Short mmCIF file of C-alpha atoms and ligand atoms in Angstrom, two decimals:
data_model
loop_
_atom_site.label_atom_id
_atom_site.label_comp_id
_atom_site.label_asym_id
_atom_site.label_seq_id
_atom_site.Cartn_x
_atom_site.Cartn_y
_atom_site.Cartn_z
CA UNK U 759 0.00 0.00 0.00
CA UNK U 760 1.73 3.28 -0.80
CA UNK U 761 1.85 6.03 2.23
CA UNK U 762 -1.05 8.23 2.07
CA UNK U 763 1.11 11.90 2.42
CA UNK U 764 -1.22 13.79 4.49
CA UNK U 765 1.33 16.75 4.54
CA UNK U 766 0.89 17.58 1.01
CA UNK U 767 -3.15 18.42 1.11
CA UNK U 768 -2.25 20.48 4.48
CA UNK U 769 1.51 21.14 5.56
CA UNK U 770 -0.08 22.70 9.01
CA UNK U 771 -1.03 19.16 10.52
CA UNK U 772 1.19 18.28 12.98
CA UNK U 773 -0.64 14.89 13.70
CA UNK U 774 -2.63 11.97 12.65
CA UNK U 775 -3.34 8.35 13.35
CA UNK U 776 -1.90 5.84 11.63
CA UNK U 777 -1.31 2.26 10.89
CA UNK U 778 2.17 0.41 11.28
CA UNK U 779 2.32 -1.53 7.73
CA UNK U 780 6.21 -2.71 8.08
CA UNK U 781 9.13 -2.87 9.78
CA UNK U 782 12.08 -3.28 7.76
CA UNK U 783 15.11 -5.21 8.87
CA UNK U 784 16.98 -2.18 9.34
CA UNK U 785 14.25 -0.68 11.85
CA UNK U 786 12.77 1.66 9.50
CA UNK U 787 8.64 1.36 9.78
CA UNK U 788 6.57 2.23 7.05
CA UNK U 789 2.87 3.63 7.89
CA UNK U 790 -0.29 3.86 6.15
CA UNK U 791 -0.41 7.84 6.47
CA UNK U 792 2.29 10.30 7.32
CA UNK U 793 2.49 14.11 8.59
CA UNK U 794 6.29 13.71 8.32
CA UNK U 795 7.79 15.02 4.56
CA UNK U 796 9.90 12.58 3.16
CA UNK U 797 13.39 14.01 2.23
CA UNK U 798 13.10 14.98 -1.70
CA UNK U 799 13.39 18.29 -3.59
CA UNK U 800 16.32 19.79 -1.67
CA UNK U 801 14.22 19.46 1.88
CA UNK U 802 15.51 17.20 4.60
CA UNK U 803 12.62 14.75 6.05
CA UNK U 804 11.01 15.81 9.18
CA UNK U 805 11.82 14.50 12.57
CA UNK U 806 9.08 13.42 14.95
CA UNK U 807 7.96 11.01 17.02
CA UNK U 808 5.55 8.07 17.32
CA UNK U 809 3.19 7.73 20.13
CA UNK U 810 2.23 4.46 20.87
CA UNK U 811 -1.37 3.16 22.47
CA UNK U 812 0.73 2.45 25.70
CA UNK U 813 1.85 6.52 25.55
CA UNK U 814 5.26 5.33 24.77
CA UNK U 815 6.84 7.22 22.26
CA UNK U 816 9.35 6.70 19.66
CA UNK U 817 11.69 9.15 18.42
CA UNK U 818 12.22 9.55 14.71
CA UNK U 819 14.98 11.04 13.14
CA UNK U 820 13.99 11.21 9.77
CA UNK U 821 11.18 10.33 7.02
CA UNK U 822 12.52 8.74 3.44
CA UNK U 823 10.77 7.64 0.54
CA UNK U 824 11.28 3.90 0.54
CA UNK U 825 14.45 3.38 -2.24
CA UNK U 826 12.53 -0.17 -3.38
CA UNK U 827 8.76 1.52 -3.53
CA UNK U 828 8.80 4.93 -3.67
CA UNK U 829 5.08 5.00 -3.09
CA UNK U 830 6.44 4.32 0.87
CA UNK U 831 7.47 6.44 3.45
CA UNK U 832 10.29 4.53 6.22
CA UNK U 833 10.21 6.47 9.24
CA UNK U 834 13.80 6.16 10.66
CA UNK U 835 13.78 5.83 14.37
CA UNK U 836 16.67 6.96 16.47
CA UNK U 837 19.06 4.20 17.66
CA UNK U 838 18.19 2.19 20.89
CA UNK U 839 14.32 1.88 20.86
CA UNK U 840 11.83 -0.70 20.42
CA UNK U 841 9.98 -1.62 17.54
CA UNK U 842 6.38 -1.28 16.97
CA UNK U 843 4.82 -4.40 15.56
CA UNK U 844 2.62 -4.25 12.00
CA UNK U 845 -0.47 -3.73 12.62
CA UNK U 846 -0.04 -1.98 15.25
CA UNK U 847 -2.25 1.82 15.61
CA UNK U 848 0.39 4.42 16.44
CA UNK U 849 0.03 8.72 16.10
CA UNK U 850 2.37 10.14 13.88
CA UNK U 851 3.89 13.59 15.53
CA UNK U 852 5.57 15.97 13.65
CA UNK U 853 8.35 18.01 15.09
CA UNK U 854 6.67 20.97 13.93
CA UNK U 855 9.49 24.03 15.01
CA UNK U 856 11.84 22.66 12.60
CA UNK U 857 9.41 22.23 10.43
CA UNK U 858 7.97 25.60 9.84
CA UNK U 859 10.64 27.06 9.64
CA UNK U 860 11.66 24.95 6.67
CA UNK U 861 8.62 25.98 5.00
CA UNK U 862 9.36 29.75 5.59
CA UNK U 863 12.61 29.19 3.75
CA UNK U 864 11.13 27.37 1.18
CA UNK U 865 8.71 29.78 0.20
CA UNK U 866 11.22 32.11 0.17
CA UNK U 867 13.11 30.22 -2.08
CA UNK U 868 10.12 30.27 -4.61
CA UNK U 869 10.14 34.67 -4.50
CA UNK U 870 13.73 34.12 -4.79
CA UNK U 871 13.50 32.88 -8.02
CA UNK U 872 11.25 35.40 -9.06
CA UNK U 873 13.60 38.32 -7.68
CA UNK U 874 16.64 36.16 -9.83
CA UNK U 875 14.69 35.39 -12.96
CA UNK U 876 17.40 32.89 -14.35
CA UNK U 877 17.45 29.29 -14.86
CA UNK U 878 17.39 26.90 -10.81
CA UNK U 879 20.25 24.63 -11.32
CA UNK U 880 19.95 23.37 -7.81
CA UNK U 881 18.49 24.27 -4.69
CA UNK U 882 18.86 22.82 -0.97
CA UNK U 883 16.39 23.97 2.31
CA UNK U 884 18.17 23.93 5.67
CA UNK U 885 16.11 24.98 9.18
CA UNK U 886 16.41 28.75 9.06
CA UNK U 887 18.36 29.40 5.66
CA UNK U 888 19.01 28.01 2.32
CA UNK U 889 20.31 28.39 -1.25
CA UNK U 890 19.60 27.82 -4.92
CA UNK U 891 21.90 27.61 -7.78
CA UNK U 892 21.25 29.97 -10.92
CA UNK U 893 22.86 29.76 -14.34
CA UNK U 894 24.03 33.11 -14.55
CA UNK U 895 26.87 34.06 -17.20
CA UNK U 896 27.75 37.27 -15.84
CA UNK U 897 28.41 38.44 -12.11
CA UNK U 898 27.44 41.38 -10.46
CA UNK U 899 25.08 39.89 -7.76
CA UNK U 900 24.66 42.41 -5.11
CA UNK U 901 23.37 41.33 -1.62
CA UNK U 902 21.47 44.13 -0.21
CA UNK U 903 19.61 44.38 -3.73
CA UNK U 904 18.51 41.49 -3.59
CA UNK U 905 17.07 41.25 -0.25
CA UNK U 906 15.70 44.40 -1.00
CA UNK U 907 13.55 42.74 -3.83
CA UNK U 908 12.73 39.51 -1.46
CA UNK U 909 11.55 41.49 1.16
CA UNK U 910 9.40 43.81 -0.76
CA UNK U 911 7.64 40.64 -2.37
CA UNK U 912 7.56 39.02 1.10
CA UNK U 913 6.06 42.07 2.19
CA UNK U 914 2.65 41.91 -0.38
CA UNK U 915 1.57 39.13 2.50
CA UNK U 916 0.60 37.17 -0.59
CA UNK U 917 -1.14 33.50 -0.24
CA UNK U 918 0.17 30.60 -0.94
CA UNK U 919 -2.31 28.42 -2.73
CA UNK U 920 -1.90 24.54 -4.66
CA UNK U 921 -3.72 23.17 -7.35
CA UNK U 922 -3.47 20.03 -9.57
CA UNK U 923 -3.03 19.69 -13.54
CA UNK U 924 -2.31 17.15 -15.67
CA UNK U 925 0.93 15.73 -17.53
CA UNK U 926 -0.81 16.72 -20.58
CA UNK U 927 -1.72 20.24 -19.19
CA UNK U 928 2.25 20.67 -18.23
CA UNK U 929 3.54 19.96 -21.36
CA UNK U 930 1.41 22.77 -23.05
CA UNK U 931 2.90 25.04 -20.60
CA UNK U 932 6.64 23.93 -20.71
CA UNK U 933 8.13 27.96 -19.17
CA UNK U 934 5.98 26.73 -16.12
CA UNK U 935 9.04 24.31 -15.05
CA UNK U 936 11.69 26.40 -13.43
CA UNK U 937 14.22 23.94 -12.17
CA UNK U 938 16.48 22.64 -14.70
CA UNK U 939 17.67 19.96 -12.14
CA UNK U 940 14.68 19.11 -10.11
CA UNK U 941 12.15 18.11 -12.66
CA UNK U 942 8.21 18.13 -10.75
CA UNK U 943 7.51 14.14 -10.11
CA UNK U 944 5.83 12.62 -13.04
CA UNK U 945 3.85 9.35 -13.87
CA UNK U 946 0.95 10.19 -11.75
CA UNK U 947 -0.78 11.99 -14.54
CA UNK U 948 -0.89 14.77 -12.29
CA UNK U 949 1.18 17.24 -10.94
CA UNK U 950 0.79 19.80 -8.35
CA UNK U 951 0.95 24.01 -9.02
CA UNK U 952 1.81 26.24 -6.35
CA UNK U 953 0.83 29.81 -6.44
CA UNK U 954 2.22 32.48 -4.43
CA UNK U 955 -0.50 35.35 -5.37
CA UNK U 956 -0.23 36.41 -9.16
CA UNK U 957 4.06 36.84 -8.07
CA UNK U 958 4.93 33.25 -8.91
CA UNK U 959 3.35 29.88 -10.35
CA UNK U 960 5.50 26.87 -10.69
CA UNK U 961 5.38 22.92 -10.05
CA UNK U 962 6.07 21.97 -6.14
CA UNK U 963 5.04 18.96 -4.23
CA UNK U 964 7.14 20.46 -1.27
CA UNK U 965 5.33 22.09 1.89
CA UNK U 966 4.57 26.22 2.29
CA UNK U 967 3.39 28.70 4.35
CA UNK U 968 0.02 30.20 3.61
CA UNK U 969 0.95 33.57 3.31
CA UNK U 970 4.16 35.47 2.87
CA UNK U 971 3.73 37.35 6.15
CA UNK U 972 4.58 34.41 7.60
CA UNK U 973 8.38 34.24 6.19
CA UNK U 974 9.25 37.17 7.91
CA UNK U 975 12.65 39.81 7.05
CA UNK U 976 15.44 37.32 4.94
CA UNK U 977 18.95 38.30 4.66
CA UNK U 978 21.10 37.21 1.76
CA UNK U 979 24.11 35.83 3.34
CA UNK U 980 26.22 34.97 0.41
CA UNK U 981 26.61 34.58 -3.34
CA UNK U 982 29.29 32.84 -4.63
CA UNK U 983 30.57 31.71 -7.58
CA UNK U 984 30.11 27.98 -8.63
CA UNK U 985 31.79 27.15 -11.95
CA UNK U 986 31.90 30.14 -14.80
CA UNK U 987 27.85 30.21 -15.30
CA UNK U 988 26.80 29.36 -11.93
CA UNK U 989 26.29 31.15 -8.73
CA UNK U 990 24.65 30.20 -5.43
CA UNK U 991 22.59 32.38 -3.44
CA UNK U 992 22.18 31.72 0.03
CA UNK U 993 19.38 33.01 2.25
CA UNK U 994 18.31 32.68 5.51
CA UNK U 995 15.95 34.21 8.16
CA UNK U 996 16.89 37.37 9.90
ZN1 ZN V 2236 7.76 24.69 -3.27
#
């Protein structure tokens, strides 16, 4: 059964019940549903924990997609604890700090590619800054600019909305795909559009804030140069 990803229809729920489906031989269990974001798309996986019907819990370090069945999400659980059996009815807790303010950066991340209108090479989400990779033949970056820029658009307290097309709908609209390196998931016939106001529009199945209020004042903390077209822009919250 593939892991129903409850954080991609709402990236605010912190927990849910769930169903232990496997435990692999490594430790890592595999639920029916999952709050936690499996690493993918520059982001980390959450941490959590899972709460057991004898109020036990279980720390987890980490959610990946499983590398055999990607439809699966292994929740890795920090060394030294005891495994839940399948079957068994757990709640799924997301470390939700950590979270959120992944999601501020991330968002950020999108406006940051408006601000930088080149080609995303690359891009990777850390908790409290991160950085994306632009093809960009010439130089001449300046910091303060572009904070400037990020913070103004941060500052139109857009929302953040998602919708669903289809492959066939994406391919009429090819200039809708940003990221030269991170192509949006396909094979599901769908993929998901995320909107921040009328600023930006691009494929995402990563998690967001709801409105850019919530980012807050970014600083850029440092362009450099990667390679003769390339330069990495690194942001963070200030
Ligand atoms: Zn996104």
């Amino acid at each position: 059964m593939p892991t129903e990803l409850l954080f991609r229809d709402d990236a605010y729920l912190t927990e849910a019940s769930a169903t232990v489906e496997a435990v692999n031989e490594r430790g890592g269990i595999v639920l029916d549903r999952t709050v936690l974001y499996a690493t993918g798309g520059g982001q980390p996986g959450d941490a959590g924990s899972l709460r057991r019907a004898d109020g036990t819990t279980l720390a987890i370090g980490t959610a990946i997609y499983d590398p055999e069945d990607r439809s699966r999400v292994i929740h890795v659980p920090l060394e030294g604890q005891a495994s839940p059996q399948p079957g068994e009815a757990v709640t799924v807790l997301l470390d939700w700090e950590r979270r959120l303010k992944r999601m501020r950066i991330h968002t950020a991340l999108h406006l940051l590619s408006v601000v930088l209108s080149y080609p995303v090479t690359g891009g990777a989400i850390g908790d409290g800054d991160g950085r994306l990779d632009f093809d960009i033949p010439e130089g001449g970056l300046d910091k303060a600019e572009i904070a400037e820029a990020l913070n103004a658009l941060i500052a139109r307290n857009a929302n953040v909305t998602e919708s669903w097309i289809t492959d066939a709908e994406l391919d009429a609209n090819p200039g809708l795909v940003k990221t030269m390196s991170v192509k949006p998931p396909r094979g599901s016939g769908r993929v998901r559009l995320v909107a921040i106001g009328d600023i930006d529009l691009q494929p995402c199945g990563g998690t967001h804030v709801r409105n850019t209020a919530e980012i807050g004042l970014v600083a850029v903390t440092d362009i450099e140069k990667k390679g003769k077209q390339n330069r990495r822009v690194r942001i963070a919250l200030a």
